[in-house]
Coordinates of C-alpha atoms and ligand atoms in Angstrom, one line a residue:
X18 CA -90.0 -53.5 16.1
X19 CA -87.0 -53.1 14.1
X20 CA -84.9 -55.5 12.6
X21 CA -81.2 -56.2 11.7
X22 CA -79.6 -53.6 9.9
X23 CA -79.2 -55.0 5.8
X24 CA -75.6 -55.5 5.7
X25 CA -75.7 -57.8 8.8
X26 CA -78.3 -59.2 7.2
X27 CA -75.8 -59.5 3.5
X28 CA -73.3 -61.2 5.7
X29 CA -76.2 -64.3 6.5
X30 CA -76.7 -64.9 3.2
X31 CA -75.8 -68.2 2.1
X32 CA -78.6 -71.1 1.4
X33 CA -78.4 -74.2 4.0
X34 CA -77.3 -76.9 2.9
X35 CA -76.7 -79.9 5.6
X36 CA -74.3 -82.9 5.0
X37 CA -77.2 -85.0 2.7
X38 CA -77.9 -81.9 0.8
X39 CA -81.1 -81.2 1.3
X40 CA -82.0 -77.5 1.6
X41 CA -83.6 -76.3 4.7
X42 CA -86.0 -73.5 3.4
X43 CA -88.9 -73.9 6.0
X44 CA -88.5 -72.8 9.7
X45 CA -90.9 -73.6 12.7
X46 CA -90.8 -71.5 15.3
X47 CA -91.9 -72.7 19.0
X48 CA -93.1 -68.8 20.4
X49 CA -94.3 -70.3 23.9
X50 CA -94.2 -73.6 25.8
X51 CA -97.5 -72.8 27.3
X52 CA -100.9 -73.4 26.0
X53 CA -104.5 -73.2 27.2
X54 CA -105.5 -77.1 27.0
X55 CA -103.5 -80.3 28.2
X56 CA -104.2 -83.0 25.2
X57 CA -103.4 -86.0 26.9
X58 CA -101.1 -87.1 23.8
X59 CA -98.9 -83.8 24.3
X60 CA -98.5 -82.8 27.6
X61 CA -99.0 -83.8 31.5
X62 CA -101.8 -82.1 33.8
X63 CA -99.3 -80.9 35.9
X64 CA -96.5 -79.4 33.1
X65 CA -93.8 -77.9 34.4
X66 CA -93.5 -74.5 31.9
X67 CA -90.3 -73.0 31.6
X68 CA -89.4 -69.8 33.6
X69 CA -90.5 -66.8 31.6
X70 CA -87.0 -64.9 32.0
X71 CA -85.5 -67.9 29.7
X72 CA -87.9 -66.9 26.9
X73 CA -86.7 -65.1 24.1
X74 CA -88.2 -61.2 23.6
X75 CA -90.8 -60.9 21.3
X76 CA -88.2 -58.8 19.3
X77 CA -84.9 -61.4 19.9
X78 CA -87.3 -64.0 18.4
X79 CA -88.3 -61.5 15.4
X80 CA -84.2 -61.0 14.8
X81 CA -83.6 -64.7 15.0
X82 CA -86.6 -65.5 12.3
X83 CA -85.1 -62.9 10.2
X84 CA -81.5 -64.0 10.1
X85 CA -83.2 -67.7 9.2
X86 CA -85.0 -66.0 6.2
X87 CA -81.9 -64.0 5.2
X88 CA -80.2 -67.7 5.1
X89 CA -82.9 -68.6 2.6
X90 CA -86.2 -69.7 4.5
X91 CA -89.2 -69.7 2.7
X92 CA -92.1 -70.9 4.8
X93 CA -92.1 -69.8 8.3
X94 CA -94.6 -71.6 10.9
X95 CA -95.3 -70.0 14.2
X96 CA -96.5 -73.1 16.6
X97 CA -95.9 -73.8 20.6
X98 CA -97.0 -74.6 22.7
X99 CA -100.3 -72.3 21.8
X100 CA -98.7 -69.3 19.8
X101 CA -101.7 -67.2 20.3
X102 CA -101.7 -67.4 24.5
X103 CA -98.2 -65.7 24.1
X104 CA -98.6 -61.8 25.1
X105 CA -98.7 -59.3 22.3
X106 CA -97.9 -62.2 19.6
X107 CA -99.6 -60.1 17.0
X108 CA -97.1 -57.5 17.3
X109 CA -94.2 -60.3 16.1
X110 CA -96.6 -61.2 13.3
X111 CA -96.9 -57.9 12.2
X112 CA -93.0 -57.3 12.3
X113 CA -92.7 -60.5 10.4
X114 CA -95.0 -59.8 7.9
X115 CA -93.0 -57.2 6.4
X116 CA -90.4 -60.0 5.1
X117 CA -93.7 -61.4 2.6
X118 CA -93.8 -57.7 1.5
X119 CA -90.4 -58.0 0.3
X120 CA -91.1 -61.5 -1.3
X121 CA -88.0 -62.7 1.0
X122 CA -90.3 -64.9 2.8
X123 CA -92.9 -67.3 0.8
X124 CA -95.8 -67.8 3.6
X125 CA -96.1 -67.1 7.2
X126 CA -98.4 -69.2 8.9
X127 CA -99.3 -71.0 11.8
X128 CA -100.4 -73.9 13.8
X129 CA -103.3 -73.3 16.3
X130 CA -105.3 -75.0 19.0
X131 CA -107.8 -72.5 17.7
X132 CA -108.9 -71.1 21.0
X133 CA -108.0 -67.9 20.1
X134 CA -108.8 -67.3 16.9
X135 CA -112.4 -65.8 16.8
X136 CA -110.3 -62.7 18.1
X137 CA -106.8 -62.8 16.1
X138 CA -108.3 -64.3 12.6
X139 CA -108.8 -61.3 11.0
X140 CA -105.9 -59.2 12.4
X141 CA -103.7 -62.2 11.0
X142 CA -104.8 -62.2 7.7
X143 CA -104.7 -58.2 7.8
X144 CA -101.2 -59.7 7.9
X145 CA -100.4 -61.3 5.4
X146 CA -101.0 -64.8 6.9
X147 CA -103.4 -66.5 4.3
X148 CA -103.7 -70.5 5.6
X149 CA -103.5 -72.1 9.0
X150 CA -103.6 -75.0 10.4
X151 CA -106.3 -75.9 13.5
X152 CA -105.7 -79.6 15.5
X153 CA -109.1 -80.5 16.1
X154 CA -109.0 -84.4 16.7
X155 CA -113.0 -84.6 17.6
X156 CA -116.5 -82.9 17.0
X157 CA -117.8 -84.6 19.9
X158 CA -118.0 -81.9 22.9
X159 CA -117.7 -83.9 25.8
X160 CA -114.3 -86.3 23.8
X161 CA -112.8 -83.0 23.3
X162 CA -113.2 -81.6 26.7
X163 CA -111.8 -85.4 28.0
X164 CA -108.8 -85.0 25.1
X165 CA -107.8 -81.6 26.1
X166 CA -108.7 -82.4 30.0
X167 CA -111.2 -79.2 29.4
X168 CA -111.1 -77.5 26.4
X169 CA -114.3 -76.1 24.8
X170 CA -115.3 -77.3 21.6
X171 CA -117.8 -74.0 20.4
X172 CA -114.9 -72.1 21.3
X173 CA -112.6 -73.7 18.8
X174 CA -115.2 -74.3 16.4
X175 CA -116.4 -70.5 16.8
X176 CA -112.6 -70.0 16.3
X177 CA -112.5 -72.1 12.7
X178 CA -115.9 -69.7 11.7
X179 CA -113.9 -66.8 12.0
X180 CA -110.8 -67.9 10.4
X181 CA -112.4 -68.6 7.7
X182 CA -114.8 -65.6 7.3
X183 CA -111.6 -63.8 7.4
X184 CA -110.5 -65.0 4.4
X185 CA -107.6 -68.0 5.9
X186 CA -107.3 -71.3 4.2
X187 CA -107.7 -73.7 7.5
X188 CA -106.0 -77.1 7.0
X189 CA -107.6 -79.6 10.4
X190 CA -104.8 -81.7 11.5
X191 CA -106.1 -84.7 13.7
X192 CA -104.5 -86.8 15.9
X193 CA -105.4 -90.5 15.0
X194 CA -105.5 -92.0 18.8
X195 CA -106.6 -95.6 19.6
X196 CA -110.3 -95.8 21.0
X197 CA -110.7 -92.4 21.1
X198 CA -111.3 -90.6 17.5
X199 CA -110.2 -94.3 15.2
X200 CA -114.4 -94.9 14.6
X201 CA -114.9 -90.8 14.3
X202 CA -112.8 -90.2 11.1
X203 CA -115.0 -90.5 8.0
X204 CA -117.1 -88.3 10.1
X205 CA -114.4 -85.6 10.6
X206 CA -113.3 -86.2 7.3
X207 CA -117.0 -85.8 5.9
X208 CA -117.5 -81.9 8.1
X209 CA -114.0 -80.9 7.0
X210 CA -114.4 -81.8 3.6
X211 CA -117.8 -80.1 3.5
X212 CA -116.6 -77.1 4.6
X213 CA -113.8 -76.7 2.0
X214 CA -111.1 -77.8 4.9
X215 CA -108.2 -80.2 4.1
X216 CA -108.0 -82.9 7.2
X217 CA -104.8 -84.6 8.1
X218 CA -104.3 -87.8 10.2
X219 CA -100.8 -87.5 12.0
X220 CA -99.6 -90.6 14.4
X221 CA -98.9 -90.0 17.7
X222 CA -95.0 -89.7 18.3
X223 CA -93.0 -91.1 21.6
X224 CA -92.5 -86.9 22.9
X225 CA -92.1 -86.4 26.3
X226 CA -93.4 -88.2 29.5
X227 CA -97.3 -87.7 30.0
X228 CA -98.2 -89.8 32.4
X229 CA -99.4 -92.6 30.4
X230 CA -98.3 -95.2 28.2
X231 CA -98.1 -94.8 24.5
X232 CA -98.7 -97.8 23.6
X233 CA -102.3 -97.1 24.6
X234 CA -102.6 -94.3 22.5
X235 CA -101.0 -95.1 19.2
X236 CA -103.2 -96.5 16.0
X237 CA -101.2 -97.0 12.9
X238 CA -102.8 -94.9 9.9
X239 CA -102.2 -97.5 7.5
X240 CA -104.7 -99.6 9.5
X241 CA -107.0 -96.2 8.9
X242 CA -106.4 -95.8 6.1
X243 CA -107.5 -99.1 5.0
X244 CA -110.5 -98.7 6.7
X245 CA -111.2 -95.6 4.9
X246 CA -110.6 -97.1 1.4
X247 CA -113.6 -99.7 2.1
X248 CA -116.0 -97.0 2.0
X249 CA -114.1 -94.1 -0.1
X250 CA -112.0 -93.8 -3.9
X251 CA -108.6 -92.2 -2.9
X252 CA -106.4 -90.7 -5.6
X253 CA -102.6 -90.5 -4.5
X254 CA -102.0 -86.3 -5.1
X255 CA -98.3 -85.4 -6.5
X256 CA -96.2 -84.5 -3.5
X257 CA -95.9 -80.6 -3.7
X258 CA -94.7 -79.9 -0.4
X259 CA -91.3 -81.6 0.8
X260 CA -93.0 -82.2 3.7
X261 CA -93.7 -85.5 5.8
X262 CA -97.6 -85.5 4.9
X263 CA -98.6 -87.8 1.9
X264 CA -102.2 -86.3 0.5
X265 CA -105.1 -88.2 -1.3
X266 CA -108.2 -86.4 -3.1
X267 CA -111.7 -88.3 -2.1
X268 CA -113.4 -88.9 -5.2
X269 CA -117.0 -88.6 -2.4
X270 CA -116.5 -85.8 -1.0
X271 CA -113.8 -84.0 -3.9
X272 CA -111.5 -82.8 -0.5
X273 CA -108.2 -83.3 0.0
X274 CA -106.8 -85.7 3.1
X275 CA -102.7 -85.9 4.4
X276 CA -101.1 -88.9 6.3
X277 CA -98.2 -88.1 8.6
X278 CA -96.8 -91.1 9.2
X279 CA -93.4 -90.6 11.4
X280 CA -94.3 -94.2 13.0
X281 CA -94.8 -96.6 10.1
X282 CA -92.9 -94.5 7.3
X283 CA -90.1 -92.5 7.5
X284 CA -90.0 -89.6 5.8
X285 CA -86.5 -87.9 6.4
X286 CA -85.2 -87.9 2.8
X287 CA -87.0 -84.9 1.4
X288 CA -86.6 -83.2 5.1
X289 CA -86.3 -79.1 4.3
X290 CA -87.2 -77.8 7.9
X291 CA -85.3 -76.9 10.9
X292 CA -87.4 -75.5 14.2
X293 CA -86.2 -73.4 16.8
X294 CA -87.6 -72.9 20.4
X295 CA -89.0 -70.2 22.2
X296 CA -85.6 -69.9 24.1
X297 CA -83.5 -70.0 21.3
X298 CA -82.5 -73.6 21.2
X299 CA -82.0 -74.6 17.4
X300 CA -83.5 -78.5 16.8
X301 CA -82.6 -79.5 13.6
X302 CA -84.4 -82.9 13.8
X303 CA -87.9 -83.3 15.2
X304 CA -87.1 -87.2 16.3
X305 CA -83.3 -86.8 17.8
X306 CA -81.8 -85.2 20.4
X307 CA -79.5 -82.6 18.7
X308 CA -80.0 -79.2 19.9
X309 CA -77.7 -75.8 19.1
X310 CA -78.1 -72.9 21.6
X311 CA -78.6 -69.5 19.1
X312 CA -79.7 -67.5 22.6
X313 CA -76.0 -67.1 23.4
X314 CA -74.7 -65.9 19.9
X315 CA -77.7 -64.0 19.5
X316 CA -77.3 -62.1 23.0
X317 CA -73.3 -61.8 22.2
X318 CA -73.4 -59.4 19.7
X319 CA -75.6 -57.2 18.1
X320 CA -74.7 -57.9 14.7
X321 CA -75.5 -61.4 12.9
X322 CA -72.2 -62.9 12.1
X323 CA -71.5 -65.2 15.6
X324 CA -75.3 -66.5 14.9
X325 CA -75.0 -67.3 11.0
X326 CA -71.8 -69.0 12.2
X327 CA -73.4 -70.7 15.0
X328 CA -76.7 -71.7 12.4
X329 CA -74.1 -72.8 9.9
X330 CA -72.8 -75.4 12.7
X331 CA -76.0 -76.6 13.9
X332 CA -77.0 -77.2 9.5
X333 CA -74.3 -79.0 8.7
X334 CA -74.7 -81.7 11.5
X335 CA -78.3 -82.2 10.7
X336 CA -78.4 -85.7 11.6
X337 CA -79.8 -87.5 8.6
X338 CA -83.5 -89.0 10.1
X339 CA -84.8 -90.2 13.2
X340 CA -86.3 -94.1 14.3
X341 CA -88.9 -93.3 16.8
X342 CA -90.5 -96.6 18.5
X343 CA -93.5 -97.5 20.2
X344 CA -93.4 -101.1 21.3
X345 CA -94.3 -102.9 24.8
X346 CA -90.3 -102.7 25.4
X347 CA -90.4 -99.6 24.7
X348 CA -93.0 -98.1 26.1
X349 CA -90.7 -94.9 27.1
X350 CA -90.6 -91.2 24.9
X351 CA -88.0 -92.1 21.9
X352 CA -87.3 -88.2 22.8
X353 CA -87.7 -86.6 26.0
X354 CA -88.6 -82.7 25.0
X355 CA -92.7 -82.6 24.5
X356 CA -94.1 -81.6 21.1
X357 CA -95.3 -78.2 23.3
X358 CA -91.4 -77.3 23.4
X359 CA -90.8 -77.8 20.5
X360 CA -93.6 -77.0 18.1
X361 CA -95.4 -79.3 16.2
Ligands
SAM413 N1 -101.1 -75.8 20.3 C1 -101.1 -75.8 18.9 C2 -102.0 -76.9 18.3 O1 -102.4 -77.8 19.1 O2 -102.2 -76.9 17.1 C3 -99.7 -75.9 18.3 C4 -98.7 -76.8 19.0 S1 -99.1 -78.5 19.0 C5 -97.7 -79.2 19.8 C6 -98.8 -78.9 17.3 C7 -99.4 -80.2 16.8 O3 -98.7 -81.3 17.4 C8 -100.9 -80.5 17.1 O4 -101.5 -80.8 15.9 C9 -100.9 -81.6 18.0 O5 -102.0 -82.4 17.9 C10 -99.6 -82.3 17.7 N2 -99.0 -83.2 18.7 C11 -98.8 -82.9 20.0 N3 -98.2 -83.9 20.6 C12 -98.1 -84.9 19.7 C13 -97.6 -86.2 19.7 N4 -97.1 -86.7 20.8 N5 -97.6 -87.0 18.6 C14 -98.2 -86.4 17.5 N6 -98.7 -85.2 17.4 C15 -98.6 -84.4 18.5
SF4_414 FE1 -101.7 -77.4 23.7 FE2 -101.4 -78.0 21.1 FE3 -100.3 -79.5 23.0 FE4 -102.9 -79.6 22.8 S1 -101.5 -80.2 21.2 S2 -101.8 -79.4 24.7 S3 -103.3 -77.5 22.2 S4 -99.8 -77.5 22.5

C-alpha cells in the first residue's frame, strides 16, 4: 500500500488548532460499522449496516490517516464497529505502522471486542501496536452472551490470553450498566487487576436508537464509585492523558482503574481528539451532530491540498463540548449516529 507522495504530505503540515485552542493530536478511526456481537447498549438486533460501496478502501482510509498524522496526530485508535471483522485489516495496520517507524506517529492502537484476537494479537504487535484496549463488561458466561445477544465469553477471554502472551498492554474498558454488571465490579476489578490489566468504568451515552430505553440502562459512576471506596483506598493518579478518563491506583490490589464520565462530568476542556468514519465522514465532537464529508475532497484529487483545506474547515469549527441527557423526558438518543458508526 503506498502512501501520499512527501511533498503533498509538506503541503498538510500545520498543527490543529480549533477556535478554543486546544490541539487535536489523537485520531480515532471508525474502519467498519459492522461487528460480530449486538451489545444491547450499542446497537439494535436488527442494525441496519451501511452499504459496503460507501466504505472507504482499505488504502483511501490509510491516505486519510496519513494526511491526519502529517497535520500533527500523535495517537491513532483504530475502533468500529469491530475493526478486526473488517477484511484484510491487518494489511492497513501494517501500512500504518510504518509512520511509528518514522517517529511521525506516537502509538497505534486499537479498541477491540476481542473476538478476534487469539488470531491477530501477535501479527499486531509484529506491528508495532504495543497496548489495546478489550470491552469486556462481565466474566459471567451466560450475562455476556445476554449483553452481546450471543457472544462467547472463552472466545474473548481466549482472545485477552493471547494478546497478552504477545507481548500487548490490554486496558478492559467496561460498561457500567444498571442491574446488569453494577454488583460485578470489584469482582472485574479484582481479575483485571490480578492479571496486570487496567479496568475502566465508562457510562453509557444517549447514541443511537436500540430499541430500549436508556434510562434503564444508565448507572451513574459516581454512585460506583462510592460504593467502591467503602471496601477499597483510591489514590487520585495525575492526569497524563488529555483524555476524558480520570484514573485511581487501588492501594488492595496496586492496579490502576479509569472513570469516563461523559454523563455526570464533562470533560470537553482538555478535548485533543477528532474521529473519522469508515466512509470518510470527519466528527469532530463525539456528543454533537457536526460532521465534515473528507470522502469527496479525498476522491477529488489525488494530491492532499482540497483535504487539508477541507480538515482545516471541519478543526476550526470544533464545537466547544457536548450536554448529553438521560432523563424520563428525555428518554430519546442526545445523538442519533450509534457508537458502532462512529467508534468508541
Ligand atoms: N467493537 C469494539 C469494542 O466493543 O471494543 C470497538 C467499538 S465499541 C463502539 C467501543 C466502545 O464503545 C466499547 O467499549 C463499548 O462498550 C462502548 N460503547 C458502545 N456503545 C456505548 C454507549 N451507548 N455508551 C457508552 N459506551 C458505549
Ligand atoms: Fe460491537 Fe463493540 Fe458495539 Fe459491542 S460495543 S456491538 S462489540 S461495536
Amino acid at each position: 500500500m503506498t502512501g501520499p507522495t512527501s511533498t503533498s504530505l509538506a503541503s498538510l503540515a500545520r498543527p490543529m488548532t480549533d477556535p478554543f485552542g486546544r490541539i487535536i493530536s489523537y485520531l480515532r478511526v471508525s474502519v467498519t460499522d459492522r461487528c460480530d456481537l449486538r451489545c444491547l447498549y450499542c446497537m439494535s438486533e436488527d442494525m441496519t449496516f451501511l452499504p459496503k460501496a460507501d466504505l472507504l478502501t482499505l488504502e483511501e482510509l490509510d491516505r486519510l490517516c496519513s494526511a491526519f498524522i502529517a497535520k500533527g496526530v500523535k495517537k491513532l485508535r483504530l475502533t468500529g464497529g469491530e475493526p478486526l471483522v473488517r477484511r484484510n485489516l491487518m494489511s492497513l495496520v501494517r501500512s500504518l505502522s510504518r509512520h511509528l517507524d518514522t517517529g511521525a506517529l506516537r502509538e497505534l492502537t486499537m479498541t477491540t471486542n476481542g473476538t478476534q484476537l487469539a488470531r491477530y494479537a501477535k501479527e499486531l504487535h509484529g506491528c508495532g501496536m504495543r497496548r489495546i484496549n478489550v470491552s469486556l463488561d462481565t466474566l459471567d458466561p451466560e450475562k455476556f452472551r445476554a449483553i452481546t445477544r450471543w457472544g462467547d465469553l472463552d472466545k474473548v477471554l481466549a482472545g485477552i490470553e493471547a494478546a497478552r502472551a504477545a507481548g500487548l498492554a490490554v486496558k478492559i474498558n467496561t460498561v457500567a450498566l444498571k442491574h446488569f454488571n453494577e454488583d460485578e465490579i470489584p469482582q472485574l476489578m479484582q481479575w483485571a487487576h490480578g492479571n496486570g490489566m487496567a479496568l475502566t468504568l465508562i457510562e453509557v451515552m444517549p447514541m443511537g436508537e436500540i430499541g430500549e430505553g436508556r434510562i434503564d440502562q444508565y448507572v451513574p459512576l459516581s454512585l460506583l464509585r462510592a460504593r467502591l471506596a467503602q471496601r477499597y483506598t483510591m489514590t487520585d493518579l495525575a492526569d497524563d492523558t488529555g483524555g476524558p478518563a480520570r484514573y485511581v491506583r487501588v492501594s488492595e490490589t496496586g492496579g490502576k482503574l479509569g472513570f469516563i464520565t461523559p454523563m455526570t462530568h464533562n470533560f470537553c476542556e482538555s478535548c485533543n481528539r477528532v474521529r473519522i468514519t469508515c466512509t470518510g465522514t470527519l466528527h469532530t465532537c463525539l456528543g454533537q451532530e457536526d460532521a465534515s464529508d473528507l470522502r469527496k475532497p479525498l476522491r477529488a484529487s489525488a494530491a492532499d491540498d482540497l483535504l487539508g483545506a477541507a480538515i482545516d474547515r471541519a478543526i476550526g469549527s470544533k464545537p466547544k463540548g457536548h450536554d448529553f441527557i438521560i432523563d424520563r423526558r428525555h428518554n430519546r438518543p442526545s445523538v442519533s449516529r450509534h457508537m458502532s458508526v462512529t467508534g468508541g
